[in-house]
């Protein structure tokens, strides 16, 4: 029993040290990876061809505003208000920048 204690303590210390080195910011660290969550409805790279509007080529400011309005409930939505609640300010900026740079 007492032989396991130093091992377990070492594991806790190592795990704490690794967690402390984790950089702050978006979970994925990649704008393209964050934006890929939108592909199911808005098409690959935001190039929708159906009833859901495309995102590719829209201005970053427009997209940031829209996502924040969905998140705070001031813009009507069927599902976007729920999805937008999961994004931080930094993630909204990254996603919006990504789609604004895509060709229509």
PDB file of N, CA and C in Angstrom:
ATOM      1  N   UNK A   1       0.828  -1.190   0.000  1.00  0.00           N
ATOM      2  CA  UNK A   1       0.000   0.000   0.000  1.00  0.00           C
ATOM      3  C   UNK A   1       0.871   1.251   0.000  1.00  0.00           C
ATOM      4  N   UNK A   2       1.841   1.310   0.921  1.00  0.00           N
ATOM      5  CA  UNK A   2       2.677   2.498   1.019  1.00  0.00           C
ATOM      6  C   UNK A   2       3.611   2.643  -0.181  1.00  0.00           C
ATOM      7  N   UNK A   3       3.855   1.570  -0.893  1.00  0.00           N
ATOM      8  CA  UNK A   3       4.693   1.653  -2.085  1.00  0.00           C
ATOM      9  C   UNK A   3       3.972   2.362  -3.230  1.00  0.00           C
ATOM     10  N   UNK A   4       2.663   2.264  -3.255  1.00  0.00           N
ATOM     11  CA  UNK A   4       1.881   2.910  -4.307  1.00  0.00           C
ATOM     12  C   UNK A   4       1.733   4.414  -4.086  1.00  0.00           C
ATOM     13  N   UNK A   5       1.822   4.852  -2.835  1.00  0.00           N
ATOM     14  CA  UNK A   5       1.616   6.263  -2.544  1.00  0.00           C
ATOM     15  C   UNK A   5       2.603   7.176  -3.282  1.00  0.00           C
ATOM     16  N   UNK A   6       3.914   6.910  -3.251  1.00  0.00           N
ATOM     17  CA  UNK A   6       4.836   7.787  -3.990  1.00  0.00           C
ATOM     18  C   UNK A   6       4.554   7.784  -5.498  1.00  0.00           C
ATOM     19  N   UNK A   7       4.193   6.624  -6.031  1.00  0.00           N
ATOM     20  CA  UNK A   7       3.870   6.538  -7.447  1.00  0.00           C
ATOM     21  C   UNK A   7       2.638   7.383  -7.766  1.00  0.00           C
ATOM     22  N   UNK A   8       1.586   7.235  -6.980  1.00  0.00           N
ATOM     23  CA  UNK A   8       0.345   7.983  -7.204  1.00  0.00           C
ATOM     24  C   UNK A   8       0.583   9.478  -7.045  1.00  0.00           C
ATOM     25  N   UNK A   9       1.357   9.850  -6.048  1.00  0.00           N
ATOM     26  CA  UNK A   9       1.667  11.251  -5.839  1.00  0.00           C
ATOM     27  C   UNK A   9       2.438  11.808  -7.039  1.00  0.00           C
ATOM     28  N   UNK A  10       3.367  11.042  -7.548  1.00  0.00           N
ATOM     29  CA  UNK A  10       4.131  11.455  -8.723  1.00  0.00           C
ATOM     30  C   UNK A  10       3.242  11.644  -9.937  1.00  0.00           C
ATOM     31  N   UNK A  11       2.270  10.774 -10.121  1.00  0.00           N
ATOM     32  CA  UNK A  11       1.339  10.892 -11.246  1.00  0.00           C
ATOM     33  C   UNK A  11       0.495  12.160 -11.129  1.00  0.00           C
ATOM     34  N   UNK A  12       0.051  12.480  -9.917  1.00  0.00           N
ATOM     35  CA  UNK A  12      -0.747  13.684  -9.707  1.00  0.00           C
ATOM     36  C   UNK A  12       0.086  14.930 -10.009  1.00  0.00           C
ATOM     37  N   UNK A  13       1.321  14.943  -9.540  1.00  0.00           N
ATOM     38  CA  UNK A  13       2.201  16.086  -9.789  1.00  0.00           C
ATOM     39  C   UNK A  13       2.477  16.228 -11.287  1.00  0.00           C
ATOM     40  N   UNK A  14       2.743  15.125 -11.962  1.00  0.00           N
ATOM     41  CA  UNK A  14       3.014  15.172 -13.409  1.00  0.00           C
ATOM     42  C   UNK A  14       1.797  15.653 -14.188  1.00  0.00           C
ATOM     43  N   UNK A  15       0.626  15.175 -13.830  1.00  0.00           N
ATOM     44  CA  UNK A  15      -0.594  15.593 -14.515  1.00  0.00           C
ATOM     45  C   UNK A  15      -0.867  17.077 -14.290  1.00  0.00           C
ATOM     46  N   UNK A  16      -0.611  17.553 -13.086  1.00  0.00           N
ATOM     47  CA  UNK A  16      -0.802  18.975 -12.794  1.00  0.00           C
ATOM     48  C   UNK A  16       0.158  19.829 -13.598  1.00  0.00           C
ATOM     49  N   UNK A  17       1.387  19.393 -13.724  1.00  0.00           N
ATOM     50  CA  UNK A  17       2.385  20.143 -14.482  1.00  0.00           C
ATOM     51  C   UNK A  17       2.011  20.198 -15.962  1.00  0.00           C
ATOM     52  N   UNK A  18       1.513  19.095 -16.504  1.00  0.00           N
ATOM     53  CA  UNK A  18       1.116  19.076 -17.911  1.00  0.00           C
ATOM     54  C   UNK A  18      -0.082  19.982 -18.138  1.00  0.00           C
ATOM     55  N   UNK A  19      -1.029  19.993 -17.226  1.00  0.00           N
ATOM     56  CA  UNK A  19      -2.213  20.831 -17.376  1.00  0.00           C
ATOM     57  C   UNK A  19      -1.837  22.307 -17.295  1.00  0.00           C
ATOM     58  N   UNK A  20      -0.868  22.652 -16.490  1.00  0.00           N
ATOM     59  CA  UNK A  20      -0.449  24.043 -16.344  1.00  0.00           C
ATOM     60  C   UNK A  20       0.219  24.563 -17.610  1.00  0.00           C
ATOM     61  N   UNK A  21       0.807  23.691 -18.427  1.00  0.00           N
ATOM     62  CA  UNK A  21       1.480  24.101 -19.652  1.00  0.00           C
ATOM     63  C   UNK A  21       0.534  24.259 -20.825  1.00  0.00           C
ATOM     64  N   UNK A  22      -0.733  23.898 -20.659  1.00  0.00           N
ATOM     65  CA  UNK A  22      -1.696  23.967 -21.750  1.00  0.00           C
ATOM     66  C   UNK A  22      -1.964  25.429 -22.095  1.00  0.00           C
ATOM     67  N   UNK A  23      -1.822  25.806 -23.369  1.00  0.00           N
ATOM     68  CA  UNK A  23      -2.052  27.198 -23.750  1.00  0.00           C
ATOM     69  C   UNK A  23      -3.528  27.568 -23.669  1.00  0.00           C
ATOM     70  N   UNK A  24      -3.778  28.825 -23.369  1.00  0.00           N
ATOM     71  CA  UNK A  24      -5.154  29.320 -23.331  1.00  0.00           C
ATOM     72  C   UNK A  24      -5.625  29.561 -24.752  1.00  0.00           C
ATOM     73  N   UNK A  25      -6.932  29.584 -24.947  1.00  0.00           N
ATOM     74  CA  UNK A  25      -7.467  29.887 -26.267  1.00  0.00           C
ATOM     75  C   UNK A  25      -8.438  28.825 -26.709  1.00  0.00           C
ATOM     76  N   UNK A  26      -8.726  28.811 -27.992  1.00  0.00           N
ATOM     77  CA  UNK A  26      -9.712  27.861 -28.499  1.00  0.00           C
ATOM     78  C   UNK A  26      -9.272  26.419 -28.301  1.00  0.00           C
ATOM     79  N   UNK A  27     -10.255  25.582 -28.145  1.00  0.00           N
ATOM     80  CA  UNK A  27      -9.991  24.169 -27.884  1.00  0.00           C
ATOM     81  C   UNK A  27      -9.177  23.537 -28.999  1.00  0.00           C
ATOM     82  N   UNK A  28      -9.549  23.788 -30.232  1.00  0.00           N
ATOM     83  CA  UNK A  28      -8.884  23.114 -31.344  1.00  0.00           C
ATOM     84  C   UNK A  28      -7.585  23.769 -31.743  1.00  0.00           C
ATOM     85  N   UNK A  29      -7.491  25.079 -31.558  1.00  0.00           N
ATOM     86  CA  UNK A  29      -6.303  25.799 -31.980  1.00  0.00           C
ATOM     87  C   UNK A  29      -6.248  26.061 -33.468  1.00  0.00           C
ATOM     88  N   UNK A  30      -7.209  25.592 -34.227  1.00  0.00           N
ATOM     89  CA  UNK A  30      -7.197  25.741 -35.675  1.00  0.00           C
ATOM     90  C   UNK A  30      -8.510  26.360 -36.149  1.00  0.00           C
ATOM     91  N   UNK A  31      -8.443  27.507 -36.835  1.00  0.00           N
ATOM     92  CA  UNK A  31      -9.684  28.098 -37.360  1.00  0.00           C
ATOM     93  C   UNK A  31     -10.444  27.150 -38.282  1.00  0.00           C
ATOM     94  N   UNK A  32      -9.724  26.416 -39.119  1.00  0.00           N
ATOM     95  CA  UNK A  32     -10.389  25.486 -40.035  1.00  0.00           C
ATOM     96  C   UNK A  32     -11.107  24.381 -39.273  1.00  0.00           C
ATOM     97  N   UNK A  33     -10.511  23.899 -38.200  1.00  0.00           N
ATOM     98  CA  UNK A  33     -11.153  22.848 -37.399  1.00  0.00           C
ATOM     99  C   UNK A  33     -12.404  23.386 -36.713  1.00  0.00           C
ATOM    100  N   UNK A  34     -12.334  24.599 -36.184  1.00  0.00           N
ATOM    101  CA  UNK A  34     -13.516  25.204 -35.569  1.00  0.00           C
ATOM    102  C   UNK A  34     -14.620  25.398 -36.605  1.00  0.00           C
ATOM    103  N   UNK A  35     -14.245  25.903 -37.776  1.00  0.00           N
ATOM    104  CA  UNK A  35     -15.223  26.169 -38.836  1.00  0.00           C
ATOM    105  C   UNK A  35     -15.846  24.890 -39.368  1.00  0.00           C
ATOM    106  N   UNK A  36     -15.151  23.782 -39.275  1.00  0.00           N
ATOM    107  CA  UNK A  36     -15.685  22.525 -39.810  1.00  0.00           C
ATOM    108  C   UNK A  36     -16.974  22.112 -39.106  1.00  0.00           C
ATOM    109  N   UNK A  37     -17.214  22.600 -37.899  1.00  0.00           N
ATOM    110  CA  UNK A  37     -18.478  22.316 -37.213  1.00  0.00           C
ATOM    111  C   UNK A  37     -19.663  22.886 -37.979  1.00  0.00           C
ATOM    112  N   UNK A  38     -19.421  23.906 -38.774  1.00  0.00           N
ATOM    113  CA  UNK A  38     -20.482  24.580 -39.518  1.00  0.00           C
ATOM    114  C   UNK A  38     -20.802  23.880 -40.840  1.00  0.00           C
ATOM    115  N   UNK A  39     -19.929  22.989 -41.282  1.00  0.00           N
ATOM    116  CA  UNK A  39     -20.059  22.365 -42.602  1.00  0.00           C
ATOM    117  C   UNK A  39     -21.321  21.522 -42.740  1.00  0.00           C
ATOM    118  N   UNK A  40     -21.788  20.922 -41.661  1.00  0.00           N
ATOM    119  CA  UNK A  40     -22.978  20.066 -41.754  1.00  0.00           C
ATOM    120  C   UNK A  40     -24.170  20.800 -42.339  1.00  0.00           C
ATOM    121  N   UNK A  41     -24.340  22.054 -41.962  1.00  0.00           N
ATOM    122  CA  UNK A  41     -25.490  22.820 -42.442  1.00  0.00           C
ATOM    123  C   UNK A  41     -25.120  23.811 -43.549  1.00  0.00           C
ATOM    124  N   UNK A  42     -23.973  24.459 -43.407  1.00  0.00           N
ATOM    125  CA  UNK A  42     -23.602  25.541 -44.319  1.00  0.00           C
ATOM    126  C   UNK A  42     -22.683  25.098 -45.451  1.00  0.00           C
ATOM    127  N   UNK A  43     -22.430  23.814 -45.554  1.00  0.00           N
ATOM    128  CA  UNK A  43     -21.610  23.286 -46.642  1.00  0.00           C
ATOM    129  C   UNK A  43     -20.119  23.391 -46.380  1.00  0.00           C
ATOM    130  N   UNK A  44     -19.360  22.568 -47.085  1.00  0.00           N
ATOM    131  CA  UNK A  44     -17.908  22.560 -46.942  1.00  0.00           C
ATOM    132  C   UNK A  44     -17.363  23.947 -47.265  1.00  0.00           C
ATOM    133  N   UNK A  45     -16.533  24.454 -46.378  1.00  0.00           N
ATOM    134  CA  UNK A  45     -15.956  25.800 -46.486  1.00  0.00           C
ATOM    135  C   UNK A  45     -17.024  26.887 -46.576  1.00  0.00           C
ATOM    136  N   UNK A  46     -18.226  26.584 -46.075  1.00  0.00           N
ATOM    137  CA  UNK A  46     -19.296  27.579 -46.041  1.00  0.00           C
ATOM    138  C   UNK A  46     -19.965  27.827 -47.369  1.00  0.00           C
ATOM    139  N   UNK A  47     -19.842  26.880 -48.286  1.00  0.00           N
ATOM    140  CA  UNK A  47     -20.400  27.041 -49.635  1.00  0.00           C
ATOM    141  C   UNK A  47     -21.693  26.245 -49.785  1.00  0.00           C
ATOM    142  N   UNK A  48     -22.718  26.655 -49.050  1.00  0.00           N
ATOM    143  CA  UNK A  48     -24.007  25.967 -49.073  1.00  0.00           C
ATOM    144  C   UNK A  48     -24.686  26.157 -50.421  1.00  0.00           C
ATOM    145  N   UNK A  49     -25.432  25.153 -50.819  1.00  0.00           N
ATOM    146  CA  UNK A  49     -26.172  25.232 -52.078  1.00  0.00           C
ATOM    147  C   UNK A  49     -27.666  25.030 -51.864  1.00  0.00           C
ATOM    148  N   UNK A  50     -28.076  24.805 -50.656  1.00  0.00           N
ATOM    149  CA  UNK A  50     -29.481  24.548 -50.362  1.00  0.00           C
ATOM    150  C   UNK A  50     -30.114  25.768 -49.687  1.00  0.00           C
ATOM    151  N   UNK A  51     -31.132  25.545 -48.885  1.00  0.00           N
ATOM    152  CA  UNK A  51     -31.889  26.624 -48.251  1.00  0.00           C
ATOM    153  C   UNK A  51     -31.095  27.365 -47.175  1.00  0.00           C
ATOM    154  N   UNK A  52     -30.128  26.709 -46.568  1.00  0.00           N
ATOM    155  CA  UNK A  52     -29.319  27.357 -45.523  1.00  0.00           C
ATOM    156  C   UNK A  52     -28.305  28.266 -46.196  1.00  0.00           C
ATOM    157  N   UNK A  53     -28.162  29.501 -45.708  1.00  0.00           N
ATOM    158  CA  UNK A  53     -27.293  30.460 -46.388  1.00  0.00           C
ATOM    159  C   UNK A  53     -25.811  30.081 -46.342  1.00  0.00           C
ATOM    160  N   UNK A  54     -25.094  30.389 -47.415  1.00  0.00           N
ATOM    161  CA  UNK A  54     -23.653  30.172 -47.427  1.00  0.00           C
ATOM    162  C   UNK A  54     -22.953  31.205 -46.541  1.00  0.00           C
ATOM    163  N   UNK A  55     -21.804  30.838 -46.002  1.00  0.00           N
ATOM    164  CA  UNK A  55     -21.022  31.739 -45.155  1.00  0.00           C
ATOM    165  C   UNK A  55     -19.783  32.255 -45.873  1.00  0.00           C
ATOM    166  N   UNK A  56     -19.336  31.542 -46.876  1.00  0.00           N
ATOM    167  CA  UNK A  56     -18.099  31.887 -47.580  1.00  0.00           C
ATOM    168  C   UNK A  56     -18.175  33.296 -48.154  1.00  0.00           C
ATOM    169  N   UNK A  57     -17.147  34.084 -47.869  1.00  0.00           N
ATOM    170  CA  UNK A  57     -17.031  35.410 -48.439  1.00  0.00           C
ATOM    171  C   UNK A  57     -17.786  36.512 -47.724  1.00  0.00           C
ATOM    172  N   UNK A  58     -18.577  36.174 -46.706  1.00  0.00           N
ATOM    173  CA  UNK A  58     -19.250  37.218 -45.937  1.00  0.00           C
ATOM    174  C   UNK A  58     -18.206  37.964 -45.112  1.00  0.00           C
ATOM    175  N   UNK A  59     -18.483  39.212 -44.767  1.00  0.00           N
ATOM    176  CA  UNK A  59     -17.494  39.988 -44.015  1.00  0.00           C
ATOM    177  C   UNK A  59     -17.338  39.447 -42.597  1.00  0.00           C
ATOM    178  N   UNK A  60     -16.135  39.570 -42.095  1.00  0.00           N
ATOM    179  CA  UNK A  60     -15.847  39.099 -40.735  1.00  0.00           C
ATOM    180  C   UNK A  60     -16.728  39.824 -39.727  1.00  0.00           C
ATOM    181  N   UNK A  61     -16.876  41.137 -39.880  1.00  0.00           N
ATOM    182  CA  UNK A  61     -17.687  41.905 -38.933  1.00  0.00           C
ATOM    183  C   UNK A  61     -19.138  41.429 -38.917  1.00  0.00           C
ATOM    184  N   UNK A  62     -19.680  41.149 -40.094  1.00  0.00           N
ATOM    185  CA  UNK A  62     -21.054  40.649 -40.173  1.00  0.00           C
ATOM    186  C   UNK A  62     -21.183  39.310 -39.448  1.00  0.00           C
ATOM    187  N   UNK A  63     -20.249  38.411 -39.703  1.00  0.00           N
ATOM    188  CA  UNK A  63     -20.305  37.081 -39.083  1.00  0.00           C
ATOM    189  C   UNK A  63     -20.137  37.158 -37.572  1.00  0.00           C
ATOM    190  N   UNK A  64     -19.207  37.985 -37.099  1.00  0.00           N
ATOM    191  CA  UNK A  64     -19.012  38.150 -35.649  1.00  0.00           C
ATOM    192  C   UNK A  64     -20.293  38.664 -35.019  1.00  0.00           C
ATOM    193  N   UNK A  65     -20.884  39.691 -35.613  1.00  0.00           N
ATOM    194  CA  UNK A  65     -22.121  40.264 -35.082  1.00  0.00           C
ATOM    195  C   UNK A  65     -23.235  39.224 -35.063  1.00  0.00           C
ATOM    196  N   UNK A  66     -23.390  38.500 -36.154  1.00  0.00           N
ATOM    197  CA  UNK A  66     -24.453  37.490 -36.238  1.00  0.00           C
ATOM    198  C   UNK A  66     -24.273  36.409 -35.172  1.00  0.00           C
ATOM    199  N   UNK A  67     -23.062  35.890 -35.034  1.00  0.00           N
ATOM    200  CA  UNK A  67     -22.829  34.837 -34.041  1.00  0.00           C
ATOM    201  C   UNK A  67     -23.087  35.330 -32.617  1.00  0.00           C
ATOM    202  N   UNK A  68     -22.677  36.550 -32.329  1.00  0.00           N
ATOM    203  CA  UNK A  68     -22.914  37.099 -30.983  1.00  0.00           C
ATOM    204  C   UNK A  68     -24.408  37.320 -30.747  1.00  0.00           C
ATOM    205  N   UNK A  69     -25.122  37.753 -31.777  1.00  0.00           N
ATOM    206  CA  UNK A  69     -26.567  37.934 -31.637  1.00  0.00           C
ATOM    207  C   UNK A  69     -27.281  36.602 -31.460  1.00  0.00           C
ATOM    208  N   UNK A  70     -26.840  35.577 -32.166  1.00  0.00           N
ATOM    209  CA  UNK A  70     -27.404  34.236 -31.942  1.00  0.00           C
ATOM    210  C   UNK A  70     -27.127  33.791 -30.515  1.00  0.00           C
ATOM    211  N   UNK A  71     -25.889  34.007 -30.075  1.00  0.00           N
ATOM    212  CA  UNK A  71     -25.479  33.556 -28.745  1.00  0.00           C
ATOM    213  C   UNK A  71     -26.277  34.242 -27.642  1.00  0.00           C
ATOM    214  N   UNK A  72     -26.521  35.546 -27.779  1.00  0.00           N
ATOM    215  CA  UNK A  72     -27.248  36.243 -26.704  1.00  0.00           C
ATOM    216  C   UNK A  72     -28.768  36.214 -26.886  1.00  0.00           C
ATOM    217  N   UNK A  73     -29.234  35.601 -27.994  1.00  0.00           N
ATOM    218  CA  UNK A  73     -30.662  35.420 -28.205  1.00  0.00           C
ATOM    219  C   UNK A  73     -31.364  36.592 -28.863  1.00  0.00           C
ATOM    220  N   UNK A  74     -30.641  37.608 -29.302  1.00  0.00           N
ATOM    221  CA  UNK A  74     -31.286  38.765 -29.917  1.00  0.00           C
ATOM    222  C   UNK A  74     -31.578  38.568 -31.406  1.00  0.00           C
ATOM    223  N   UNK A  75     -31.080  37.484 -31.995  1.00  0.00           N
ATOM    224  CA  UNK A  75     -31.370  37.156 -33.400  1.00  0.00           C
ATOM    225  C   UNK A  75     -32.133  35.839 -33.414  1.00  0.00           C
ATOM    226  N   UNK A  76     -33.240  35.800 -34.145  1.00  0.00           N
ATOM    227  CA  UNK A  76     -34.057  34.588 -34.227  1.00  0.00           C
ATOM    228  C   UNK A  76     -33.296  33.467 -34.923  1.00  0.00           C
ATOM    229  N   UNK A  77     -33.513  32.264 -34.426  1.00  0.00           N
ATOM    230  CA  UNK A  77     -32.849  31.101 -35.008  1.00  0.00           C
ATOM    231  C   UNK A  77     -33.603  29.838 -34.629  1.00  0.00           C
ATOM    232  N   UNK A  78     -33.386  28.807 -35.430  1.00  0.00           N
ATOM    233  CA  UNK A  78     -33.958  27.508 -35.080  1.00  0.00           C
ATOM    234  C   UNK A  78     -32.965  26.723 -34.227  1.00  0.00           C
ATOM    235  N   UNK A  79     -31.689  26.776 -34.582  1.00  0.00           N
ATOM    236  CA  UNK A  79     -30.681  26.035 -33.829  1.00  0.00           C
ATOM    237  C   UNK A  79     -29.421  26.847 -33.541  1.00  0.00           C
ATOM    238  N   UNK A  80     -29.174  27.895 -34.325  1.00  0.00           N
ATOM    239  CA  UNK A  80     -27.927  28.653 -34.172  1.00  0.00           C
ATOM    240  C   UNK A  80     -27.768  29.261 -32.784  1.00  0.00           C
ATOM    241  N   UNK A  81     -28.856  29.619 -32.145  1.00  0.00           N
ATOM    242  CA  UNK A  81     -28.739  30.194 -30.801  1.00  0.00           C
ATOM    243  C   UNK A  81     -28.144  29.181 -29.816  1.00  0.00           C
ATOM    244  N   UNK A  82     -28.422  27.912 -30.020  1.00  0.00           N
ATOM    245  CA  UNK A  82     -27.849  26.874 -29.153  1.00  0.00           C
ATOM    246  C   UNK A  82     -26.383  26.619 -29.503  1.00  0.00           C
ATOM    247  N   UNK A  83     -26.081  26.567 -30.789  1.00  0.00           N
ATOM    248  CA  UNK A  83     -24.704  26.295 -31.212  1.00  0.00           C
ATOM    249  C   UNK A  83     -23.769  27.432 -30.842  1.00  0.00           C
ATOM    250  N   UNK A  84     -24.208  28.661 -31.027  1.00  0.00           N
ATOM    251  CA  UNK A  84     -23.353  29.823 -30.771  1.00  0.00           C
ATOM    252  C   UNK A  84     -22.996  29.965 -29.295  1.00  0.00           C
ATOM    253  N   UNK A  85     -23.833  29.457 -28.409  1.00  0.00           N
ATOM    254  CA  UNK A  85     -23.541  29.539 -26.977  1.00  0.00           C
ATOM    255  C   UNK A  85     -22.274  28.775 -26.603  1.00  0.00           C
ATOM    256  N   UNK A  86     -21.859  27.847 -27.451  1.00  0.00           N
ATOM    257  CA  UNK A  86     -20.682  27.040 -27.156  1.00  0.00           C
ATOM    258  C   UNK A  86     -19.364  27.680 -27.552  1.00  0.00           C
ATOM    259  N   UNK A  87     -19.393  28.869 -28.158  1.00  0.00           N
ATOM    260  CA  UNK A  87     -18.164  29.495 -28.640  1.00  0.00           C
ATOM    261  C   UNK A  87     -17.740  30.671 -27.780  1.00  0.00           C
ATOM    262  N   UNK A  88     -16.436  30.781 -27.565  1.00  0.00           N
ATOM    263  CA  UNK A  88     -15.864  31.923 -26.858  1.00  0.00           C
ATOM    264  C   UNK A  88     -15.735  33.091 -27.834  1.00  0.00           C
ATOM    265  N   UNK A  89     -15.396  34.254 -27.313  1.00  0.00           N
ATOM    266  CA  UNK A  89     -15.155  35.425 -28.158  1.00  0.00           C
ATOM    267  C   UNK A  89     -14.044  35.132 -29.171  1.00  0.00           C
ATOM    268  N   UNK A  90     -12.956  34.513 -28.713  1.00  0.00           N
ATOM    269  CA  UNK A  90     -11.835  34.191 -29.605  1.00  0.00           C
ATOM    270  C   UNK A  90     -12.251  33.208 -30.691  1.00  0.00           C
ATOM    271  N   UNK A  91     -13.036  32.213 -30.331  1.00  0.00           N
ATOM    272  CA  UNK A  91     -13.483  31.227 -31.314  1.00  0.00           C
ATOM    273  C   UNK A  91     -14.406  31.855 -32.351  1.00  0.00           C
ATOM    274  N   UNK A  92     -15.286  32.747 -31.923  1.00  0.00           N
ATOM    275  CA  UNK A  92     -16.167  33.446 -32.862  1.00  0.00           C
ATOM    276  C   UNK A  92     -15.332  34.263 -33.841  1.00  0.00           C
ATOM    277  N   UNK A  93     -14.312  34.925 -33.342  1.00  0.00           N
ATOM    278  CA  UNK A  93     -13.439  35.718 -34.203  1.00  0.00           C
ATOM    279  C   UNK A  93     -12.705  34.833 -35.213  1.00  0.00           C
ATOM    280  N   UNK A  94     -12.179  33.702 -34.755  1.00  0.00           N
ATOM    281  CA  UNK A  94     -11.458  32.784 -35.641  1.00  0.00           C
ATOM    282  C   UNK A  94     -12.365  32.201 -36.723  1.00  0.00           C
ATOM    283  N   UNK A  95     -13.547  31.769 -36.322  1.00  0.00           N
ATOM    284  CA  UNK A  95     -14.505  31.196 -37.278  1.00  0.00           C
ATOM    285  C   UNK A  95     -14.913  32.246 -38.314  1.00  0.00           C
ATOM    286  N   UNK A  96     -15.217  33.442 -37.847  1.00  0.00           N
ATOM    287  CA  UNK A  96     -15.647  34.522 -38.745  1.00  0.00           C
ATOM    288  C   UNK A  96     -14.542  34.905 -39.714  1.00  0.00           C
ATOM    289  N   UNK A  97     -13.329  34.969 -39.222  1.00  0.00           N
ATOM    290  CA  UNK A  97     -12.194  35.292 -40.083  1.00  0.00           C
ATOM    291  C   UNK A  97     -12.000  34.207 -41.139  1.00  0.00           C
ATOM    292  N   UNK A  98     -12.121  32.960 -40.723  1.00  0.00           N
ATOM    293  CA  UNK A  98     -11.956  31.841 -41.648  1.00  0.00           C
ATOM    294  C   UNK A  98     -12.961  31.935 -42.810  1.00  0.00           C
ATOM    295  N   UNK A  99     -14.248  32.086 -42.474  1.00  0.00           N
ATOM    296  CA  UNK A  99     -15.272  32.114 -43.523  1.00  0.00           C
ATOM    297  C   UNK A  99     -15.171  33.375 -44.383  1.00  0.00           C
ATOM    298  N   UNK A 100     -14.739  34.480 -43.814  1.00  0.00           N
ATOM    299  CA  UNK A 100     -14.612  35.711 -44.619  1.00  0.00           C
ATOM    300  C   UNK A 100     -13.527  35.570 -45.670  1.00  0.00           C
ATOM    301  N   UNK A 101     -12.578  34.684 -45.467  1.00  0.00           N
ATOM    302  CA  UNK A 101     -11.484  34.493 -46.409  1.00  0.00           C
ATOM    303  C   UNK A 101     -11.766  33.431 -47.478  1.00  0.00           C
ATOM    304  N   UNK A 102     -12.887  32.731 -47.347  1.00  0.00           N
ATOM    305  CA  UNK A 102     -13.225  31.700 -48.320  1.00  0.00           C
ATOM    306  C   UNK A 102     -13.869  32.333 -49.563  1.00  0.00           C
ATOM    307  N   UNK A 103     -13.545  31.800 -50.721  1.00  0.00           N
ATOM    308  CA  UNK A 103     -14.156  32.265 -51.970  1.00  0.00           C
ATOM    309  C   UNK A 103     -15.569  31.733 -52.064  1.00  0.00           C
ATOM    310  N   UNK A 104     -16.455  32.543 -52.633  1.00  0.00           N
ATOM    311  CA  UNK A 104     -17.858  32.128 -52.773  1.00  0.00           C
ATOM    312  C   UNK A 104     -18.020  31.115 -53.868  1.00  0.00           C
TER     313      UNK A 104
END
